[in-house]
Amino acid sequence: MNRSKKYHALNLGLSLALFLTGCGRTKPEANIAKAVAPKVVEKHADTALPKSKFVDATQESGIKFIHQNGFEGEKLLPETMGSGVAVLDFDNDGLMDLFFVNGCSWAEAGITPKPPSGKPEALPQRTGPPNKTQALYRNTGQGKFEDVTVKAGLADTFFGQGVTVGDVDNDGDPDLIVTGLDNVRLYQNNSGKFTDVSKASGIVPGKGWFTSAAFFDLENDGDLDLFLCNYVAWTPDFDRAQGFQLAGTGSGRAYGPPTAFQGSYCLLYRNEGGGKFVDHSEKSGIRIKTPSLGSPFAKSLGIAPQDCNGDGFVDLAIANDTVPNFLFINKGDGSFEEVGVTSGVALDQSGSARGAMGIDWGDFSNDEALALVIGNFANEMTALYVSDDQKSAIFTDRAAVYGLGAATQPPLKFGLFFLDFDLDGRLDLLSTNGHLETDITKVQASQSYAQPAQIFWNTGKLGRGLFRLMTSDEIGPDMLKPIVGRGSTCFDMDNDGDLDVVMTENGGRARLWRNDLGESNKSVRLKLVGKKSNRDGLGVKLKATSSEKTLRLQHFLARSYLSSLEPVVTIGAGASDKLPKLELTWPSGTKQTLTDIPSGKLTIVQEP
């Protein structure tokens, strides 16, 4: 057995030994020593409360998208997952547009619906009939949007899940990958008109439950490769045969847990140029199997790319639901080594796998530390895996140490990402929440189907007061109204410099929250344009230095849950009119330093 195979067997064996102590949603007793929390030295900063207020701008914006989750009373697991949302400037007019992934009825998905036994359960009242197709909304300016789905060639119907954005042919137009049940579609953008080129490109993965996706440059050769998360091996017949029950409710059938289904294999497609991709999964080492049975191990919902060990190649963190999370370290030769357990990001401190959904990377402490944040199932805390530098790739879960403990435990977390909502130069955190079961309150009084989002402000106090949960008095009541939240992302919808937020609701209406920060703080906004590197600048490392702090970022769009974030980099500048120094390292290895970048406007940065 060679060194690589031996390592995989040891690593997966440890993962399973720890994980199999408890396979359900209820945590087992700890059977290993708990990690010792690091000693925390309190560092105080200016903690004046931010002036941001998030206002529900959905109605006035013209966005009328209502998600179709396929619910017809049977309670089939895909109905619970919701769908994602992407930000892109599809027509290159300088205004950010929105693309919403949609589901469909089971008949439209090619699955014969069966009437449920007994009285079918009704979902909460809708605001209107669901959309029949996925939807593209063009930003017309001043916070207004128009539905251009048909005109853009995107009026397709299938059971969609996730989306990611990338310029796969380096022509300056953002292209789309949309995932779903037995579906992955590559829509090529030609001056604002999209064409499904999936088969011609070679991206035809066949059967699977494809969820989040990410574009990144595997070998730093200047084009974008594609990673596809794959959830459980699901069929309607197997789901129907299980007889899942929500005990004590008298409401009959319940949604089944992922532990009842076999795992799957994720996929990696390498970009060969000329619009062609090849399946590189087997050669790359990402097809993780259970050591004992040799069966597929992944139950993947979220992905976040990042060079987490500083070697210049993009690594991949994968959020798995009820099995250990993966951390794929890029070896630089087109292959990966999975180090989730040994790096510390696979399990909780008791050695148990959690129900992981949304995921993101961030330098939240402005001090060289790198953090991987993962939103987990109800009654499981959000994980904040922190490394003391950006080279070791050894992490410790410090969620409770930095204020993300008790507050994040109750809700069921989906969309989750870092953002600087008050533009003070520190990364805050937003969590989009909502349960799976409409009747959950009958068995857990502390739970509800619709749940409020949570936004944690970064106070700058390095200690238990670092992340502060904001109240409705502080950011306004609109965003904290309960919804059945799923995908989420942020973007500057009105070019005023601050970040607005959009969320999807499972079986409900998408929401747009306008950030009314005013002029108290400003931002530096950057559009990156690669030459030798990929045109989108995905993978560019940025080090922004002001007189007070340093923020390190790496530019990627695949973050959160099933969603794609804004293609423009936003750096909070506080009250300053400029960013004194910005250092960039492009995927090609080219280094670039800019000084005195003006705030309050978009700056285009081209690779030298």
XYZ file of C-alpha atoms in Angstrom:
608
model
C 0.000 0.000 0.000
C 1.520 3.360 -0.999
C 1.747 6.269 1.404
C -1.276 8.100 0.016
C -3.598 5.084 0.152
C -2.344 4.157 3.601
C -3.063 7.681 4.821
C -6.591 7.656 3.406
C -7.335 4.340 5.121
C -6.040 5.615 8.464
C -7.867 8.902 8.199
C -11.206 7.376 7.160
C -10.834 4.678 9.784
C -10.443 7.303 12.484
C -13.374 9.267 11.068
C -15.648 6.241 11.201
C -14.458 5.064 14.594
C -15.380 8.437 16.053
C -18.528 8.906 13.994
C -20.142 5.516 14.447
C -20.552 6.098 18.188
C -23.757 7.938 17.221
C -25.381 8.100 13.810
C -28.530 10.074 14.502
C -29.427 13.683 15.072
C -28.971 13.195 18.851
C -25.461 13.566 20.138
C -23.881 10.547 21.876
C -21.894 10.772 25.056
C -18.330 11.840 24.407
C -15.949 8.911 24.119
C -12.749 10.847 23.576
C -11.060 13.582 25.532
C -12.475 16.993 24.756
C -10.179 19.539 23.219
C -8.892 22.132 25.649
C -10.006 25.626 24.777
C -7.084 27.981 24.191
C -6.318 30.696 26.659
C -7.925 33.864 25.398
C -6.442 37.277 25.934
C -9.095 39.975 25.743
C -8.220 42.685 23.219
C -10.552 45.639 23.295
C -11.500 47.767 20.332
C -13.933 50.552 19.617
C -17.322 48.900 20.166
C -19.763 51.615 19.174
C -22.794 49.820 17.786
C -23.100 49.807 13.974
C -25.634 52.111 12.363
C -26.867 49.572 9.797
C -30.572 48.878 9.515
C -31.773 46.076 7.245
C -35.061 46.943 5.562
C -37.277 44.506 3.662
C -37.109 45.811 0.100
C -38.620 42.728 -1.577
C -41.937 44.241 -2.601
C -40.588 47.520 -3.895
C -37.727 45.796 -5.729
C -40.058 43.888 -8.050
C -38.669 40.482 -7.069
C -41.612 38.084 -6.971
C -39.863 34.723 -6.970
C -41.658 32.014 -4.969
C -39.878 28.690 -4.566
C -41.500 25.390 -5.551
C -40.329 22.586 -3.231
C -42.480 19.784 -4.637
C -44.521 19.308 -1.459
C -47.668 17.301 -2.157
C -48.163 15.610 1.217
C -45.857 12.596 0.816
C -42.911 14.097 2.693
C -40.033 13.114 0.431
C -36.638 14.282 1.668
C -35.688 16.620 -1.248
C -38.686 18.802 -0.364
C -36.841 20.000 2.730
C -33.633 21.308 1.163
C -34.751 24.523 -0.475
C -32.536 26.082 -3.123
C -29.808 28.607 -3.711
C -29.383 32.079 -5.148
C -26.558 33.634 -7.151
C -25.338 37.180 -7.696
C -23.913 38.005 -11.127
C -23.681 40.876 -13.569
C -24.918 38.822 -16.510
C -25.151 41.782 -18.928
C -22.011 43.611 -17.736
C -23.814 46.882 -17.084
C -22.253 47.431 -13.663
C -25.405 46.450 -11.750
C -25.640 43.158 -9.875
C -28.408 40.790 -10.977
C -29.979 37.813 -9.186
C -30.552 34.211 -10.260
C -32.881 31.976 -8.237
C -32.753 28.174 -8.412
C -36.152 26.485 -8.323
C -37.631 23.043 -7.710
C -40.675 21.634 -9.430
C -43.584 19.275 -8.879
C -42.762 15.588 -8.633
C -44.525 14.913 -11.921
C -42.330 17.556 -13.595
C -39.306 15.874 -12.024
C -40.275 12.607 -13.720
C -41.423 10.957 -10.490
C -44.983 9.667 -10.270
C -46.605 11.239 -7.196
C -48.509 8.990 -4.818
C -51.327 10.348 -2.644
C -50.315 10.302 1.033
C -52.182 8.010 3.390
C -54.457 9.894 5.752
C -55.038 13.615 5.688
C -52.214 15.449 3.869
C -50.369 18.043 5.854
C -50.627 21.640 4.680
C -47.664 23.968 4.499
C -47.953 27.517 5.875
C -49.908 30.039 3.836
C -48.119 31.145 0.695
C -47.868 34.641 -0.721
C -48.869 33.335 -4.138
C -48.379 30.440 -6.549
C -44.800 29.159 -6.916
C -42.663 29.880 -9.954
C -42.759 27.287 -12.723
C -39.104 27.743 -13.694
C -35.852 29.048 -12.306
C -35.642 32.841 -12.483
C -33.226 35.585 -13.539
C -33.877 39.135 -12.348
C -32.065 42.005 -14.048
C -31.079 44.957 -11.892
C -32.421 48.094 -13.569
C -30.978 50.479 -10.989
C -32.142 52.205 -7.815
C -33.051 48.923 -6.180
C -35.433 47.796 -8.934
C -35.403 44.438 -10.734
C -37.201 42.957 -13.749
C -37.784 39.293 -14.589
C -35.796 38.476 -17.758
C -35.800 34.680 -17.403
C -37.429 33.910 -20.738
C -35.513 36.570 -22.645
C -32.206 35.283 -21.257
C -32.955 31.670 -22.211
C -33.139 30.323 -18.653
C -36.811 29.300 -18.364
C -36.054 25.661 -17.561
C -37.952 23.398 -15.161
C -36.278 20.654 -13.116
C -35.732 19.883 -9.430
C -32.923 22.385 -8.856
C -30.757 22.787 -5.769
C -27.579 24.850 -6.086
C -25.810 27.367 -8.292
C -22.349 28.769 -8.845
C -20.995 31.428 -11.202
C -17.783 31.550 -13.231
C -16.405 32.637 -16.586
C -15.531 29.167 -17.859
C -14.380 30.345 -21.304
C -12.652 33.568 -20.137
C -14.714 35.701 -22.537
C -15.836 38.266 -19.981
C -19.383 36.938 -19.553
C -20.327 35.081 -16.342
C -21.589 31.548 -16.941
C -23.826 29.464 -14.661
C -23.729 25.971 -13.217
C -27.090 24.868 -11.781
C -27.345 21.579 -9.865
C -30.257 19.396 -8.804
C -31.727 15.911 -8.701
C -30.070 13.949 -11.545
C -29.211 17.299 -13.124
C -26.177 19.501 -13.595
C -26.488 22.178 -16.243
C -23.845 24.515 -17.621
C -25.411 27.635 -19.094
C -22.970 29.496 -21.307
C -23.478 33.251 -21.420
C -23.144 34.946 -24.792
C -23.693 38.692 -24.299
C -26.620 38.153 -21.914
C -28.209 35.162 -23.669
C -27.684 31.752 -22.042
C -27.393 28.386 -23.795
C -27.383 24.964 -22.134
C -24.044 23.467 -23.242
C -23.849 20.730 -20.601
C -23.625 17.779 -22.990
C -21.277 19.533 -25.398
C -18.989 20.475 -22.504
C -18.803 16.924 -21.126
C -20.516 17.788 -17.832
C -22.998 14.927 -17.735
C -22.693 13.299 -14.293
C -25.818 11.143 -14.565
C -27.756 10.064 -11.499
C -27.161 11.897 -8.248
C -28.433 14.481 -5.814
C -26.116 17.352 -6.700
C -26.084 20.266 -4.267
C -23.416 22.971 -3.913
C -20.848 23.587 -6.637
C -17.653 25.602 -6.902
C -15.483 26.962 -9.681
C -11.774 27.159 -8.839
C -8.436 26.734 -10.628
C -7.158 23.283 -9.707
C -3.631 23.619 -11.119
C -3.289 27.407 -11.560
C -3.311 27.002 -15.334
C -5.608 29.951 -15.970
C -8.982 28.279 -16.440
C -11.755 27.280 -14.052
C -12.379 23.712 -12.959
C -15.581 22.509 -11.307
C -16.289 20.649 -8.064
C -19.769 19.191 -7.476
C -21.081 18.207 -4.051
C -23.260 15.106 -4.011
C -25.686 14.408 -1.165
C -27.225 11.017 -0.328
C -28.160 8.185 -2.691
C -31.869 8.916 -2.876
C -34.782 7.317 -4.696
C -38.472 7.988 -4.049
C -39.221 4.288 -3.675
C -36.613 3.811 -0.943
C -37.767 6.981 0.824
C -41.434 5.902 0.727
C -40.623 2.434 2.071
C -38.977 3.618 5.294
C -42.041 4.643 7.300
C -40.424 7.667 8.955
C -42.475 9.071 11.843
C -42.351 12.242 13.921
C -43.063 10.650 17.285
C -45.810 12.095 19.450
C -47.383 14.393 16.862
C -50.120 12.198 15.459
C -49.387 13.768 12.085
C -48.245 10.584 10.402
C -45.199 10.459 8.180
C -42.078 12.545 8.805
C -39.072 13.447 6.694
C -36.328 10.853 6.960
C -32.845 11.674 8.322
C -29.797 11.416 6.016
C -28.514 8.592 8.235
C -31.151 6.354 6.620
C -29.591 6.774 3.177
C -26.302 5.626 1.711
C -23.623 8.190 0.966
C -22.353 9.283 -2.420
C -19.270 10.406 -4.339
C -18.474 14.034 -5.072
C -17.301 14.918 -8.573
C -14.460 16.976 -10.034
C -14.414 18.159 -13.644
C -11.167 19.514 -15.048
C -11.361 22.264 -17.658
C -9.489 21.128 -20.775
C -10.071 24.364 -22.670
C -12.146 24.880 -25.772
C -15.330 24.513 -23.741
C -14.547 20.900 -22.780
C -14.443 19.315 -19.319
C -13.317 15.819 -18.305
C -14.311 13.841 -15.205
C -11.199 13.934 -13.030
C -12.827 12.550 -9.865
C -11.123 9.165 -9.624
C -7.633 10.448 -10.432
C -7.966 13.386 -8.049
C -8.596 11.302 -4.920
C -11.912 12.873 -3.926
C -13.994 9.676 -4.177
C -13.978 8.897 -0.458
C -15.117 5.422 0.560
C -15.875 3.726 3.869
C -12.817 1.591 4.650
C -14.785 -1.471 5.752
C -17.477 -1.629 3.077
C -15.885 0.350 0.271
C -19.134 2.234 -0.237
C -19.535 5.965 -0.975
C -18.999 8.054 2.156
C -19.890 11.677 1.312
C -23.176 13.394 2.204
C -22.107 16.793 0.989
C -24.143 20.005 1.087
C -21.671 22.902 1.216
C -18.297 23.794 -0.259
C -15.789 26.581 0.380
C -12.491 26.831 -1.551
C -9.408 28.336 0.153
C -5.644 27.930 0.154
C -5.585 27.027 3.838
C -1.920 25.975 4.078
C -0.330 28.781 2.078
C 1.267 26.661 -0.645
C -0.391 28.529 -3.514
C -2.891 25.822 -4.453
C -6.628 25.873 -3.714
C -7.876 23.474 -1.049
C -11.535 22.529 -0.573
C -13.594 22.327 2.632
C -16.766 20.240 2.336
C -19.699 20.379 4.777
C -21.147 16.872 5.217
C -24.509 16.100 6.796
C -24.194 13.517 9.646
C -20.807 12.205 8.479
C -17.400 13.829 9.073
C -16.606 16.960 7.083
C -13.842 16.778 4.473
C -10.800 18.978 4.005
C -9.172 18.242 0.669
C -5.575 19.486 0.571
C -4.428 20.228 -2.984
C -1.116 18.466 -3.654
C -0.359 20.629 -6.685
C -0.386 17.770 -9.181
C -4.113 17.645 -9.841
C -4.866 15.465 -6.823
C -5.977 15.932 -3.220
C -5.349 14.414 0.188
C -8.326 14.266 2.558
C -7.267 15.434 6.047
C -10.546 16.329 7.745
C -9.899 14.428 10.984
C -6.204 15.212 11.409
C -6.798 18.894 10.625
C -9.557 19.118 13.264
C -12.499 20.153 11.055
C -14.262 16.797 10.593
C -16.075 16.414 13.937
C -17.162 18.226 17.063
C -15.106 18.168 20.256
C -16.789 14.986 21.462
C -15.877 13.122 18.292
C -19.345 13.262 16.729
C -20.305 14.248 13.217
C -22.841 17.041 12.925
C -25.486 17.986 10.377
C -23.396 20.470 8.386
C -24.995 22.796 5.830
C -23.573 26.282 5.102
C -19.833 26.976 5.096
C -17.307 29.793 4.669
C -13.702 30.826 5.346
C -12.613 34.128 6.895
C -9.935 36.111 8.726
C -12.375 37.337 11.372
C -9.715 38.399 13.886
C -7.475 40.459 11.556
C -4.407 38.713 12.959
C -3.222 35.992 10.522
C -5.597 33.400 11.976
C -7.851 31.630 9.494
C -11.302 30.320 10.377
C -13.665 27.826 8.786
C -17.260 28.434 9.890
C -19.918 25.749 9.392
C -23.631 25.995 10.176
C -25.084 22.815 11.675
C -28.424 21.183 12.433
C -30.840 22.295 15.166
C -29.486 21.864 18.712
C -25.934 21.794 17.348
C -23.694 24.831 17.657
C -22.210 26.527 14.643
C -18.596 25.395 14.286
C -15.784 27.954 14.155
C -12.631 26.010 13.366
C -9.674 28.369 13.866
C -6.045 27.966 12.873
C -3.466 30.214 14.505
C -1.896 31.011 11.140
C -2.712 30.596 7.469
C -0.159 27.874 6.810
C -0.535 25.095 9.380
C -4.023 23.806 8.402
C -4.509 22.595 11.987
C -7.768 23.854 13.481
C -9.548 24.035 16.835
C -13.274 24.682 17.246
C -13.480 27.996 19.123
C -17.128 28.840 18.541
C -17.909 29.098 22.258
C -14.682 30.974 22.938
C -15.629 33.744 20.507
C -19.350 34.112 21.227
C -20.864 31.658 18.729
C -21.768 28.988 21.268
C -25.129 29.088 23.036
C -26.695 31.599 20.642
C -26.145 29.404 17.586
C -27.197 26.101 19.142
C -31.038 26.242 18.884
C -31.739 27.106 15.227
C -31.322 24.892 12.176
C -28.679 26.709 10.140
C -28.474 26.721 6.331
C -27.032 29.741 4.476
C -24.003 31.018 6.414
C -21.245 33.433 5.426
C -18.901 36.159 6.589
C -19.580 39.749 5.525
C -18.629 43.198 6.763
C -22.133 44.642 7.004
C -21.089 47.846 8.810
C -17.886 48.357 6.756
C -15.620 48.724 9.797
C -12.955 46.402 8.375
C -13.936 43.377 10.489
C -15.825 40.329 9.255
C -19.279 39.774 10.745
C -21.360 36.607 10.330
C -24.863 35.979 8.994
C -26.859 32.766 9.477
C -30.070 31.957 7.581
C -32.250 29.537 9.549
C -35.365 27.370 9.251
C -36.485 23.867 10.208
C -37.491 20.854 8.080
C -40.670 19.761 9.849
C -43.774 21.936 9.968
C -44.865 20.138 13.156
C -41.536 20.334 14.978
C -42.967 22.479 17.794
C -45.175 19.543 18.861
C -42.132 17.463 19.809
C -39.627 20.220 20.626
C -41.190 23.265 22.218
C -38.000 25.273 21.679
C -38.133 24.730 17.907
C -40.291 26.221 15.163
C -40.617 25.674 11.420
C -39.991 29.311 10.483
C -37.001 30.777 12.327
C -35.378 34.215 12.451
C -32.044 34.809 10.796
C -29.093 35.708 13.012
C -26.482 38.356 12.340
C -23.424 38.505 14.558
C -21.496 41.753 14.707
C -17.724 41.505 15.112
C -16.935 43.832 18.013
C -13.164 43.534 17.685
C -12.898 42.229 21.263
C -10.844 39.058 20.898
C -12.589 36.868 23.451
C -16.079 35.707 24.354
C -17.528 39.058 23.410
C -16.112 39.047 19.889
C -19.280 38.009 18.029
C -22.331 39.849 19.345
C -25.812 38.705 18.305
C -27.675 41.735 16.992
C -31.235 42.481 18.089
C -34.179 43.920 16.171
C -33.667 47.230 17.970
C -30.114 47.375 16.631
C -30.509 46.300 12.988
C -34.261 46.716 12.551
C -37.016 44.111 12.873
C -37.378 43.157 9.198
C -34.514 40.699 8.761
C -35.301 38.957 12.049
C -38.862 38.016 11.136
C -39.046 34.190 11.032
C -38.877 32.490 7.627
C -38.056 28.948 6.478
C -34.639 30.134 5.360
C -32.288 28.217 3.070
C -29.847 29.779 0.578
C -28.450 33.256 1.145
C -25.906 35.671 -0.241
C -24.916 39.349 -0.133
C -24.261 42.036 -2.739
C -24.418 45.779 -3.299
C -27.739 46.080 -5.115
C -27.789 49.879 -5.376
C -24.073 50.734 -5.691
C -24.044 52.687 -2.450
C -21.036 50.754 -1.144
C -22.660 48.627 1.565
C -23.784 45.013 1.382
C -27.428 44.063 1.017
C -28.686 40.534 1.676
C -30.928 38.135 -0.228
C -32.377 34.893 1.177
C -34.464 32.095 -0.275
C -37.305 30.421 1.597
C -38.176 26.761 1.185
C -41.546 26.718 -0.566
C -41.875 30.467 -0.084
C -40.930 33.882 -1.368
C -37.365 35.098 -1.710
C -36.497 38.079 0.503
C -34.298 41.090 -0.259
C -32.974 43.110 2.670
C -31.554 46.555 1.904
C -28.709 47.697 4.152
C -29.362 51.304 5.175
C -25.932 52.066 6.594
C -25.865 55.638 5.418
C -22.573 57.479 4.991
C -21.013 56.694 8.359
C -18.637 54.100 6.887
C -17.322 53.535 3.389
C -15.947 50.653 1.384
C -13.342 49.886 -1.227
C -14.892 47.758 -3.955
C -12.714 45.831 -6.371
C -13.406 44.030 -9.634
C -10.534 41.658 -10.355
C -9.592 40.866 -13.963
C -7.078 38.112 -14.596
C -4.808 37.796 -17.616
C -2.511 34.831 -17.066
C -4.784 33.802 -14.196
C -8.481 33.022 -14.737
C -10.368 36.119 -15.853
C -12.609 36.170 -12.722
C -9.590 36.366 -10.421
C -10.920 33.442 -8.376
C -8.200 32.482 -5.918
C -6.591 35.935 -5.698
C -5.233 36.590 -2.201
C -5.709 40.116 -0.863
C -4.017 41.752 2.102
C -5.641 45.090 2.931
C -3.686 47.249 5.381
C -4.923 50.394 7.076
C -3.512 52.328 10.014
C -5.619 50.271 12.444
C -5.905 46.735 11.069
C -5.040 44.229 8.380
C -7.646 42.070 6.651
C -6.698 39.007 4.596
C -9.126 37.649 2.008
C -9.113 35.133 -0.800
C -11.574 35.772 -3.598
C -14.076 32.981 -4.255
C -17.787 33.004 -5.030
C -18.809 29.523 -3.800
C -19.742 30.001 -0.150
C -22.821 29.811 2.083
C -25.362 27.086 1.146
C -26.213 26.194 -2.469
C -25.388 29.801 -3.373
C -22.886 32.102 -5.042
C -21.776 35.453 -3.637
C -21.098 38.743 -5.370
C -18.180 38.750 -7.868
C -16.941 42.099 -6.501
C -14.633 42.198 -3.468
C -15.835 44.556 -0.721
C -13.382 45.811 1.915
C -14.676 47.971 4.740
C -12.717 51.217 5.057
C -14.528 52.724 8.042
C -14.678 56.508 7.809
C -11.536 56.673 5.660
C -11.548 58.060 2.128
C -8.947 55.552 0.986
C -7.293 52.207 1.656
C -3.591 52.951 2.227
C -2.193 49.637 0.965
C -3.458 46.556 -0.840
C -1.256 43.582 -1.713
C -2.524 40.995 -4.200
C -1.175 37.570 -5.078
C -2.711 36.153 -8.248
C -3.096 32.404 -8.886
C -0.329 32.697 -11.496
C 2.037 33.757 -8.713
C 2.153 37.370 -9.865
C 2.339 39.837 -6.977
C 0.897 43.329 -7.104
C 0.805 46.251 -4.652
C -1.610 49.175 -4.854
C -1.675 52.241 -2.615
C -4.236 54.871 -1.665
C -7.206 53.152 -3.302
C -10.212 55.489 -3.074
C -13.252 54.378 -1.116
C -16.801 55.004 -2.261
C -16.255 53.761 -5.815
C -15.538 50.612 -7.813
C -11.895 50.066 -8.779
C -10.991 47.661 -11.576
C -7.774 45.793 -10.793
C -6.105 44.032 -13.723
C -3.431 41.401 -13.314
C -0.079 42.882 -14.430
